[in-house]
Coordinates of C-alpha atoms in Angstrom, one line a residue:
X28 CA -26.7 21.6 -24.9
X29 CA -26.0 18.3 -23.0
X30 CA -23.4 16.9 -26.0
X31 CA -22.1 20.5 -26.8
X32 CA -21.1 20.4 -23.2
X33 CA -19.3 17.0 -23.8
X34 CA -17.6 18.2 -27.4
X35 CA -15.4 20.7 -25.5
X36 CA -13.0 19.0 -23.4
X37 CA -12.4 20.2 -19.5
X38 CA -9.8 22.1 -18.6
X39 CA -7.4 20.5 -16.4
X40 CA -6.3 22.5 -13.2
X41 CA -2.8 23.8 -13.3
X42 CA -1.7 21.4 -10.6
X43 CA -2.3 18.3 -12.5
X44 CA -0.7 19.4 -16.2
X45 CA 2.8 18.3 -15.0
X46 CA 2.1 14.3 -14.5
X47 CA -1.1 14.0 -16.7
X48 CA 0.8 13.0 -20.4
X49 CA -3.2 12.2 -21.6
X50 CA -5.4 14.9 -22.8
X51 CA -8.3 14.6 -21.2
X52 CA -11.7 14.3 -23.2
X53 CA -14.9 15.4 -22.9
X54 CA -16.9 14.9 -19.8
X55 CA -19.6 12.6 -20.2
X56 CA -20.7 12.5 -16.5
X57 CA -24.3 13.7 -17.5
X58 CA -24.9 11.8 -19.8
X59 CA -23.7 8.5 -18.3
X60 CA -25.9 9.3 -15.1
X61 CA -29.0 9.9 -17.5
X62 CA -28.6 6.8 -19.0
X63 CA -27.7 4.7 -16.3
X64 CA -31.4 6.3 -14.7
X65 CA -33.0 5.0 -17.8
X66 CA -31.5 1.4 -17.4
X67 CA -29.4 1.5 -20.0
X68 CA -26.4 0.1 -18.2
X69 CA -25.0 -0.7 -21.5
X70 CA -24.7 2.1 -23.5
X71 CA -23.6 4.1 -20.1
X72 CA -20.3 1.5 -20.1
X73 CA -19.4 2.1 -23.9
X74 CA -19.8 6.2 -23.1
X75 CA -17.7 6.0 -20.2
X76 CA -15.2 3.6 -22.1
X77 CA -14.1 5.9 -24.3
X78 CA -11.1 8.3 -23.9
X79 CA -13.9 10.8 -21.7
X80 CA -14.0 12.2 -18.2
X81 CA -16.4 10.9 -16.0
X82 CA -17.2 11.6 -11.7
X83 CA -15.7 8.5 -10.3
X84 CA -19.1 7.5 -8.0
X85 CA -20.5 7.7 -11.7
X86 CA -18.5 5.3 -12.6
X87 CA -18.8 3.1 -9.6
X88 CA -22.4 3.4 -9.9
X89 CA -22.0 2.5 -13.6
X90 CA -19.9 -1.0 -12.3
X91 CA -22.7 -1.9 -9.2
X92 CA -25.1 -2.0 -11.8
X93 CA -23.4 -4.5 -14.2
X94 CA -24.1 -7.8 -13.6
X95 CA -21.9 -11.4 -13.4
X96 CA -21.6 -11.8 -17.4
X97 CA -20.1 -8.2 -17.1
X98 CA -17.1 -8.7 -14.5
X99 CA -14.7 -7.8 -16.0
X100 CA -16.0 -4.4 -17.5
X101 CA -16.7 -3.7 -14.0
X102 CA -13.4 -4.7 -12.5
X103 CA -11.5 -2.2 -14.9
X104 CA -14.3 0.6 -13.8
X105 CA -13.6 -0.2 -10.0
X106 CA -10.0 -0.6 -10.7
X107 CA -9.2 2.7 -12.1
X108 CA -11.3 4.8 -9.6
X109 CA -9.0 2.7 -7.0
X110 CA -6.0 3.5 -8.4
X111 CA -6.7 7.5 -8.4
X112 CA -8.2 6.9 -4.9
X113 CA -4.3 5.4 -3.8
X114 CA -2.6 7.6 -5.5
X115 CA -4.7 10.6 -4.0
X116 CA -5.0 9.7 -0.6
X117 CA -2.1 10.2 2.2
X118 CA -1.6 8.2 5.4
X119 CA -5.9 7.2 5.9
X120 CA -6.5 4.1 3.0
X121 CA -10.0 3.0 4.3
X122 CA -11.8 4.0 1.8
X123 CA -8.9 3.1 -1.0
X124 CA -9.0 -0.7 0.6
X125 CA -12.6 -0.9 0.7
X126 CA -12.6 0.4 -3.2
X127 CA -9.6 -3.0 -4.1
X128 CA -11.9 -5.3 -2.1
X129 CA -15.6 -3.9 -4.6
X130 CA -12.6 -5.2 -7.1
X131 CA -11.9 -8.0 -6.1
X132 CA -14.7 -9.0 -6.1
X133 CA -15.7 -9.2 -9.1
X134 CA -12.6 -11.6 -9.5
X135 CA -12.4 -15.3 -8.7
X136 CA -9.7 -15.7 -5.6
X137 CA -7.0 -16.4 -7.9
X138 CA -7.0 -13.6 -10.1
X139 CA -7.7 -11.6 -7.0
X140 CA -4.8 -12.8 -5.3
X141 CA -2.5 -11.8 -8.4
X142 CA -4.0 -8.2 -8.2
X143 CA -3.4 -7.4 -4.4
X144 CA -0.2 -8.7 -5.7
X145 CA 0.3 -6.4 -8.2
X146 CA -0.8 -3.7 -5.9
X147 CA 1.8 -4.7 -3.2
X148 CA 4.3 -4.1 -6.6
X149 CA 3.0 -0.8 -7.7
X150 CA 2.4 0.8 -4.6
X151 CA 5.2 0.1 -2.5
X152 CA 6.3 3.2 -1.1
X153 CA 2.8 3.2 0.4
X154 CA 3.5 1.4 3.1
X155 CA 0.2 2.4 5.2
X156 CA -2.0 0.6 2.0
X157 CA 0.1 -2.7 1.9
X158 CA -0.3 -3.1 5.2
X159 CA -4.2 -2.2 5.0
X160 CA -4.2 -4.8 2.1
X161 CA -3.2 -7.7 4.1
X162 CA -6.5 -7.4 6.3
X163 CA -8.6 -8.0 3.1
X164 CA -10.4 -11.1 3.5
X165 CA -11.0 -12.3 -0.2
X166 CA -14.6 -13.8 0.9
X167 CA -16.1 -10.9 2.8
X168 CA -17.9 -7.5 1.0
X169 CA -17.1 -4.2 2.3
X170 CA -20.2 -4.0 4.1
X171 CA -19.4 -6.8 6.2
X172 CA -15.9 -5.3 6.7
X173 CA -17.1 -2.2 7.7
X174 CA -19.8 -3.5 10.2
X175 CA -17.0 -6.0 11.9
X176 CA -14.9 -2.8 12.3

């Protein structure tokens, strides 16, 4: 039932047809949440890799568990839910900023540096976010920025 469920692709809501140019495939969330419960952290990345749907806390979930040999895997995972997360959210970025800094770090300062940069690029007309990007402190984690807030 579980991988019939996944075979037929979700519908998308009539609101997001007009800028979505991907067809979305099927949704894996179940599955990647079974097997991230069983440990298996790896085959949980390749399902979610694929051109599938997944929740985004999946997903995030998915990138907390990876460890340092898998940075970069979990970068792209943070990344995207980060970028929907911008894109979706209007005037409050708290919780978009503390998704770039779970990002960054999993990226040494430099690199890091050259993605809040690239942020600052794409996301311009957001002026509320590039301002709430200059408070990141490369060296601190989200909990330690929320609890000094």
């Amino acid at each position: 039932m579980l991988l019939a469920r996944e075979k037929s692709p979700t519908p998308a809501p009539a609101w997001q047809t007009s800028w979505r140019a991907k067809p979305r495939g099927p949704n894996v969330t179940l599955r990647a949440q079974w097997l991230l419960h069983e440990g298996r952290t790896s085959e949980a990345l390749a399902l979610v890799v694929a051109p599938s749907e997944c929740h985004e806390q999946v997903l995030l979930d998915i990138a907390a568990a990876l460890d340092k040999a898998h940075d970069g895997e979990a970068f792209a995972l943070i990344d995207g839910v980060a970028q929907a997360e911008i894109v979706r959210s209007q005037g409050r970025y708290e919780q978009a900023v503390d998704l770039v800094q779970l990002a960054c770090n999993r990226l040494d300062a430099t690199a890091a540096q050259q993605y809040l940069a690239l942020l600052q690029d794409g996301f311009k007309a957001k002026r509320n976010f590039i301002k709430a990007l200059t408070t990141l402190s490369l060296g601190t984690t989200v909990q330690s920025r929320q609890s000094a807030a």
